[in-house]
Amino acid sequence: MPDANIRLPEEAKDRLAAIAAAEGLSLRAYLARLAETLLTPAERAERAEKARAALKEWNGYAPSAAQQHDLDAELDRRLAQVTGQ
């Protein structure tokens, strides 16, 4: 497999390298594993749609777009509260 060169700030590289080392991985191996485990926006949307369909089939839960927006906003608010952002 050919390697690719990327440019990123030194601080980001150092942080990623430290995280990788703490997990017993090289930076290259860590980034390869990260790329394999993260979802693309399309994959996330597909999973969300499958979850909505499963909830609707299981218990009839089918929020409107406005309700989904309100729920997302509430989740964002709560996450910001616990992360201090």
mmCIF file of N, CA and C in Angstrom:
data_model
loop_
_atom_site.group_PDB
_atom_site.id
_atom_site.type_symbol
_atom_site.label_atom_id
_atom_site.label_comp_id
_atom_site.label_asym_id
_atom_site.label_seq_id
_atom_site.Cartn_x
_atom_site.Cartn_y
_atom_site.Cartn_z
ATOM 1 N N MET A 1 0.853 -1.174 0.000
ATOM 2 C CA MET A 1 0.000 0.000 0.000
ATOM 3 C C MET A 1 0.894 1.230 0.000
ATOM 4 N N PRO A 2 0.663 2.164 -0.931
ATOM 5 C CA PRO A 2 1.493 3.366 -0.961
ATOM 6 C C PRO A 2 1.165 4.290 0.196
ATOM 7 N N ASP A 3 2.164 4.993 0.664
ATOM 8 C CA ASP A 3 1.970 5.973 1.724
ATOM 9 C C ASP A 3 1.489 7.285 1.129
ATOM 10 N N ALA A 4 0.912 8.111 1.970
ATOM 11 C CA ALA A 4 0.478 9.450 1.576
ATOM 12 C C ALA A 4 1.091 10.443 2.547
ATOM 13 N N ASN A 5 1.451 11.570 2.041
ATOM 14 C CA ASN A 5 1.975 12.638 2.888
ATOM 15 C C ASN A 5 0.860 13.632 3.152
ATOM 16 N N ILE A 6 0.732 14.033 4.402
ATOM 17 C CA ILE A 6 -0.242 15.056 4.763
ATOM 18 C C ILE A 6 0.470 16.135 5.564
ATOM 19 N N ARG A 7 -0.063 17.333 5.482
ATOM 20 C CA ARG A 7 0.498 18.445 6.248
ATOM 21 C C ARG A 7 -0.496 18.807 7.331
ATOM 22 N N LEU A 8 -0.015 18.866 8.557
ATOM 23 C CA LEU A 8 -0.848 19.295 9.662
ATOM 24 C C LEU A 8 0.024 20.007 10.669
ATOM 25 N N PRO A 9 -0.583 20.803 11.523
ATOM 26 C CA PRO A 9 0.213 21.534 12.515
ATOM 27 C C PRO A 9 1.019 20.575 13.402
ATOM 28 N N GLU A 10 2.199 21.015 13.774
ATOM 29 C CA GLU A 10 3.092 20.198 14.601
ATOM 30 C C GLU A 10 2.414 19.761 15.897
ATOM 31 N N GLU A 11 1.614 20.678 16.488
ATOM 32 C CA GLU A 11 0.930 20.346 17.739
ATOM 33 C C GLU A 11 -0.052 19.195 17.535
ATOM 34 N N ALA A 12 -0.748 19.197 16.420
ATOM 35 C CA ALA A 12 -1.700 18.121 16.126
ATOM 36 C C ALA A 12 -0.958 16.806 15.924
ATOM 37 N N LYS A 13 0.145 16.845 15.186
ATOM 38 C CA LYS A 13 0.948 15.638 14.968
ATOM 39 C C LYS A 13 1.457 15.082 16.294
ATOM 40 N N ASP A 14 1.965 15.954 17.136
ATOM 41 C CA ASP A 14 2.480 15.514 18.436
ATOM 42 C C ASP A 14 1.377 14.898 19.286
ATOM 43 N N ARG A 15 0.212 15.520 19.278
ATOM 44 C CA ARG A 15 -0.915 14.981 20.054
ATOM 45 C C ARG A 15 -1.327 13.607 19.539
ATOM 46 N N LEU A 16 -1.473 13.481 18.231
ATOM 47 C CA LEU A 16 -1.846 12.191 17.656
ATOM 48 C C LEU A 16 -0.781 11.131 17.930
ATOM 49 N N ALA A 17 0.475 11.510 17.835
ATOM 50 C CA ALA A 17 1.556 10.563 18.112
ATOM 51 C C ALA A 17 1.520 10.103 19.567
ATOM 52 N N ALA A 18 1.228 11.014 20.490
ATOM 53 C CA ALA A 18 1.143 10.647 21.910
ATOM 54 C C ALA A 18 -0.030 9.704 22.155
ATOM 55 N N ILE A 19 -1.162 9.976 21.521
ATOM 56 C CA ILE A 19 -2.321 9.098 21.664
ATOM 57 C C ILE A 19 -1.999 7.716 21.105
ATOM 58 N N ALA A 20 -1.367 7.702 19.941
ATOM 59 C CA ALA A 20 -0.998 6.434 19.316
ATOM 60 C C ALA A 20 -0.042 5.646 20.209
ATOM 61 N N ALA A 21 0.971 6.311 20.718
ATOM 62 C CA ALA A 21 1.953 5.649 21.577
ATOM 63 C C ALA A 21 1.304 5.080 22.835
ATOM 64 N N ALA A 22 0.349 5.817 23.398
ATOM 65 C CA ALA A 22 -0.337 5.339 24.599
ATOM 66 C C ALA A 22 -1.133 4.070 24.317
ATOM 67 N N GLU A 23 -1.520 3.872 23.057
ATOM 68 C CA GLU A 23 -2.243 2.660 22.675
ATOM 69 C C GLU A 23 -1.323 1.610 22.071
ATOM 70 N N GLY A 24 -0.025 1.868 22.141
ATOM 71 C CA GLY A 24 0.949 0.908 21.640
ATOM 72 C C GLY A 24 1.008 0.840 20.123
ATOM 73 N N LEU A 25 0.668 1.937 19.470
ATOM 74 C CA LEU A 25 0.652 1.961 18.013
ATOM 75 C C LEU A 25 1.578 3.045 17.485
ATOM 76 N N SER A 26 2.037 2.846 16.264
ATOM 77 C CA SER A 26 2.742 3.921 15.578
ATOM 78 C C SER A 26 1.701 4.931 15.122
ATOM 79 N N LEU A 27 2.153 6.120 14.806
ATOM 80 C CA LEU A 27 1.230 7.129 14.301
ATOM 81 C C LEU A 27 0.575 6.642 13.021
ATOM 82 N N ARG A 28 1.341 6.011 12.146
ATOM 83 C CA ARG A 28 0.799 5.479 10.889
ATOM 84 C C ARG A 28 -0.298 4.455 11.153
ATOM 85 N N ALA A 29 -0.048 3.518 12.054
ATOM 86 C CA ALA A 29 -1.036 2.481 12.372
ATOM 87 C C ALA A 29 -2.275 3.094 13.031
ATOM 88 N N TYR A 30 -2.055 4.069 13.892
ATOM 89 C CA TYR A 30 -3.184 4.712 14.567
ATOM 90 C C TYR A 30 -4.071 5.435 13.560
ATOM 91 N N LEU A 31 -3.472 6.188 12.641
ATOM 92 C CA LEU A 31 -4.258 6.911 11.649
ATOM 93 C C LEU A 31 -4.989 5.948 10.710
ATOM 94 N N ALA A 32 -4.360 4.836 10.366
ATOM 95 C CA ALA A 32 -5.026 3.846 9.516
ATOM 96 C C ALA A 32 -6.231 3.258 10.244
ATOM 97 N N ARG A 33 -6.061 2.937 11.537
ATOM 98 C CA ARG A 33 -7.178 2.404 12.317
ATOM 99 C C ARG A 33 -8.284 3.444 12.457
ATOM 100 N N LEU A 34 -7.914 4.681 12.693
ATOM 101 C CA LEU A 34 -8.884 5.756 12.816
ATOM 102 C C LEU A 34 -9.698 5.894 11.531
ATOM 103 N N ALA A 35 -9.027 5.860 10.393
ATOM 104 C CA ALA A 35 -9.714 5.984 9.104
ATOM 105 C C ALA A 35 -10.688 4.834 8.876
ATOM 106 N N GLU A 36 -10.368 3.658 9.381
ATOM 107 C CA GLU A 36 -11.243 2.501 9.204
ATOM 108 C C GLU A 36 -12.468 2.555 10.123
ATOM 109 N N THR A 37 -12.369 3.260 11.226
ATOM 110 C CA THR A 37 -13.454 3.235 12.210
ATOM 111 C C THR A 37 -14.388 4.438 12.139
ATOM 112 N N LEU A 38 -13.944 5.536 11.570
ATOM 113 C CA LEU A 38 -14.805 6.717 11.480
ATOM 114 C C LEU A 38 -15.803 6.558 10.344
ATOM 115 N N LEU A 39 -16.978 7.115 10.545
ATOM 116 C CA LEU A 39 -18.016 7.053 9.523
ATOM 117 C C LEU A 39 -18.028 8.332 8.697
ATOM 118 N N THR A 40 -18.326 8.189 7.428
ATOM 119 C CA THR A 40 -18.516 9.357 6.571
ATOM 120 C C THR A 40 -19.880 9.960 6.897
ATOM 121 N N PRO A 41 -20.119 11.202 6.504
ATOM 122 C CA PRO A 41 -21.457 11.772 6.726
ATOM 123 C C PRO A 41 -22.563 10.913 6.106
ATOM 124 N N ALA A 42 -22.320 10.363 4.939
ATOM 125 C CA ALA A 42 -23.331 9.509 4.295
ATOM 126 C C ALA A 42 -23.578 8.237 5.102
ATOM 127 N N GLU A 43 -22.525 7.652 5.647
ATOM 128 C CA GLU A 43 -22.685 6.447 6.467
ATOM 129 C C GLU A 43 -23.445 6.760 7.756
ATOM 130 N N ARG A 44 -23.148 7.915 8.378
ATOM 131 C CA ARG A 44 -23.879 8.309 9.586
ATOM 132 C C ARG A 44 -25.349 8.520 9.282
ATOM 133 N N ALA A 45 -25.635 9.179 8.169
ATOM 134 C CA ALA A 45 -27.034 9.416 7.790
ATOM 135 C C ALA A 45 -27.759 8.101 7.534
ATOM 136 N N GLU A 46 -27.087 7.166 6.893
ATOM 137 C CA GLU A 46 -27.697 5.859 6.629
ATOM 138 C C GLU A 46 -28.004 5.127 7.932
ATOM 139 N N ARG A 47 -27.073 5.157 8.860
ATOM 140 C CA ARG A 47 -27.307 4.507 10.159
ATOM 141 C C ARG A 47 -28.437 5.171 10.926
ATOM 142 N N ALA A 48 -28.479 6.502 10.871
ATOM 143 C CA ALA A 48 -29.552 7.226 11.565
ATOM 144 C C ALA A 48 -30.907 6.857 10.974
ATOM 145 N N GLU A 49 -30.982 6.753 9.668
ATOM 146 C CA GLU A 49 -32.239 6.392 9.023
ATOM 147 C C GLU A 49 -32.659 4.974 9.395
ATOM 148 N N LYS A 50 -31.707 4.064 9.456
ATOM 149 C CA LYS A 50 -32.013 2.689 9.873
ATOM 150 C C LYS A 50 -32.510 2.661 11.317
ATOM 151 N N ALA A 51 -31.894 3.477 12.177
ATOM 152 C CA ALA A 51 -32.329 3.533 13.576
ATOM 153 C C ALA A 51 -33.738 4.095 13.680
ATOM 154 N N ARG A 52 -34.023 5.163 12.908
ATOM 155 C CA ARG A 52 -35.377 5.728 12.916
ATOM 156 C C ARG A 52 -36.401 4.706 12.444
ATOM 157 N N ALA A 53 -36.068 3.963 11.393
ATOM 158 C CA ALA A 53 -36.992 2.950 10.865
ATOM 159 C C ALA A 53 -37.222 1.844 11.894
ATOM 160 N N ALA A 54 -36.150 1.437 12.576
ATOM 161 C CA ALA A 54 -36.286 0.385 13.587
ATOM 162 C C ALA A 54 -37.145 0.864 14.751
ATOM 163 N N LEU A 55 -36.956 2.103 15.201
ATOM 164 C CA LEU A 55 -37.768 2.641 16.292
ATOM 165 C C LEU A 55 -39.235 2.746 15.889
ATOM 166 N N LYS A 56 -39.467 3.190 14.660
ATOM 167 C CA LYS A 56 -40.844 3.313 14.191
ATOM 168 C C LYS A 56 -41.516 1.944 14.145
ATOM 169 N N GLU A 57 -40.807 0.948 13.640
ATOM 170 C CA GLU A 57 -41.373 -0.404 13.570
ATOM 171 C C GLU A 57 -41.578 -0.996 14.964
ATOM 172 N N TRP A 58 -40.637 -0.735 15.865
ATOM 173 C CA TRP A 58 -40.679 -1.341 17.190
ATOM 174 C C TRP A 58 -41.753 -0.723 18.075
ATOM 175 N N ASN A 59 -41.807 0.628 18.102
ATOM 176 C CA ASN A 59 -42.752 1.250 19.038
ATOM 177 C C ASN A 59 -43.534 2.425 18.458
ATOM 178 N N GLY A 60 -43.449 2.612 17.150
ATOM 179 C CA GLY A 60 -44.209 3.674 16.518
ATOM 180 C C GLY A 60 -43.591 5.048 16.630
ATOM 181 N N TYR A 61 -42.408 5.156 17.205
ATOM 182 C CA TYR A 61 -41.753 6.455 17.383
ATOM 183 C C TYR A 61 -41.317 6.995 16.029
ATOM 184 N N ALA A 62 -41.857 8.118 15.642
ATOM 185 C CA ALA A 62 -41.518 8.739 14.360
ATOM 186 C C ALA A 62 -41.597 10.256 14.496
ATOM 187 N N PRO A 63 -40.556 10.874 15.047
ATOM 188 C CA PRO A 63 -40.596 12.329 15.248
ATOM 189 C C PRO A 63 -40.604 13.075 13.913
ATOM 190 N N SER A 64 -41.237 14.217 13.925
ATOM 191 C CA SER A 64 -41.228 15.079 12.743
ATOM 192 C C SER A 64 -39.847 15.715 12.604
ATOM 193 N N ALA A 65 -39.611 16.362 11.476
ATOM 194 C CA ALA A 65 -38.333 17.049 11.271
ATOM 195 C C ALA A 65 -38.122 18.131 12.336
ATOM 196 N N ALA A 66 -39.187 18.831 12.686
ATOM 197 C CA ALA A 66 -39.081 19.876 13.721
ATOM 198 C C ALA A 66 -38.743 19.266 15.078
ATOM 199 N N GLN A 67 -39.374 18.131 15.395
ATOM 200 C CA GLN A 67 -39.074 17.457 16.659
ATOM 201 C C GLN A 67 -37.627 16.960 16.675
ATOM 202 N N GLN A 68 -37.170 16.418 15.560
ATOM 203 C CA GLN A 68 -35.775 15.963 15.481
ATOM 204 C C GLN A 68 -34.826 17.136 15.700
ATOM 205 N N HIS A 69 -35.136 18.273 15.094
ATOM 206 C CA HIS A 69 -34.303 19.465 15.264
ATOM 207 C C HIS A 69 -34.264 19.890 16.728
ATOM 208 N N ASP A 70 -35.416 19.906 17.373
ATOM 209 C CA ASP A 70 -35.482 20.284 18.787
ATOM 210 C C ASP A 70 -34.703 19.306 19.658
ATOM 211 N N LEU A 71 -34.818 18.027 19.371
ATOM 212 C CA LEU A 71 -34.091 17.010 20.137
ATOM 213 C C LEU A 71 -32.584 17.143 19.932
ATOM 214 N N ASP A 72 -32.165 17.397 18.679
ATOM 215 C CA ASP A 72 -30.744 17.600 18.398
ATOM 216 C C ASP A 72 -30.217 18.824 19.147
ATOM 217 N N ALA A 73 -31.010 19.896 19.155
ATOM 218 C CA ALA A 73 -30.598 21.110 19.858
ATOM 219 C C ALA A 73 -30.472 20.851 21.356
ATOM 220 N N GLU A 74 -31.384 20.093 21.902
ATOM 221 C CA GLU A 74 -31.318 19.765 23.337
ATOM 222 C C GLU A 74 -30.098 18.905 23.636
ATOM 223 N N LEU A 75 -29.816 17.944 22.785
ATOM 224 C CA LEU A 75 -28.628 17.105 22.976
ATOM 225 C C LEU A 75 -27.371 17.960 22.897
ATOM 226 N N ASP A 76 -27.290 18.854 21.907
ATOM 227 C CA ASP A 76 -26.137 19.750 21.800
ATOM 228 C C ASP A 76 -25.990 20.599 23.049
ATOM 229 N N ARG A 77 -27.105 21.109 23.572
ATOM 230 C CA ARG A 77 -27.058 21.936 24.785
ATOM 231 C C ARG A 77 -26.520 21.143 25.959
ATOM 232 N N ARG A 78 -27.007 19.911 26.124
ATOM 233 C CA ARG A 78 -26.561 19.089 27.248
ATOM 234 C C ARG A 78 -25.091 18.680 27.111
ATOM 235 N N LEU A 79 -24.674 18.370 25.893
ATOM 236 C CA LEU A 79 -23.268 18.022 25.696
ATOM 237 C C LEU A 79 -22.361 19.215 25.982
ATOM 238 N N ALA A 80 -22.778 20.392 25.554
ATOM 239 C CA ALA A 80 -21.997 21.598 25.836
ATOM 240 C C ALA A 80 -21.921 21.850 27.333
ATOM 241 N N GLN A 81 -22.995 21.568 28.026
ATOM 242 C CA GLN A 81 -23.045 21.782 29.477
ATOM 243 C C GLN A 81 -22.058 20.868 30.193
ATOM 244 N N VAL A 82 -22.004 19.601 29.801
ATOM 245 C CA VAL A 82 -21.116 18.672 30.516
ATOM 246 C C VAL A 82 -19.668 18.780 30.075
ATOM 247 N N THR A 83 -19.431 19.315 28.865
ATOM 248 C CA THR A 83 -18.057 19.471 28.408
ATOM 249 C C THR A 83 -17.514 20.850 28.699
ATOM 250 N N GLY A 84 -18.364 21.729 29.222
ATOM 251 C CA GLY A 84 -17.925 23.072 29.572
ATOM 252 C C GLY A 84 -17.726 23.991 28.389
ATOM 253 N N GLN A 85 -18.393 23.690 27.303
ATOM 254 C CA GLN A 85 -18.236 24.531 26.105
ATOM 255 C C GLN A 85 -19.408 25.458 25.935
#
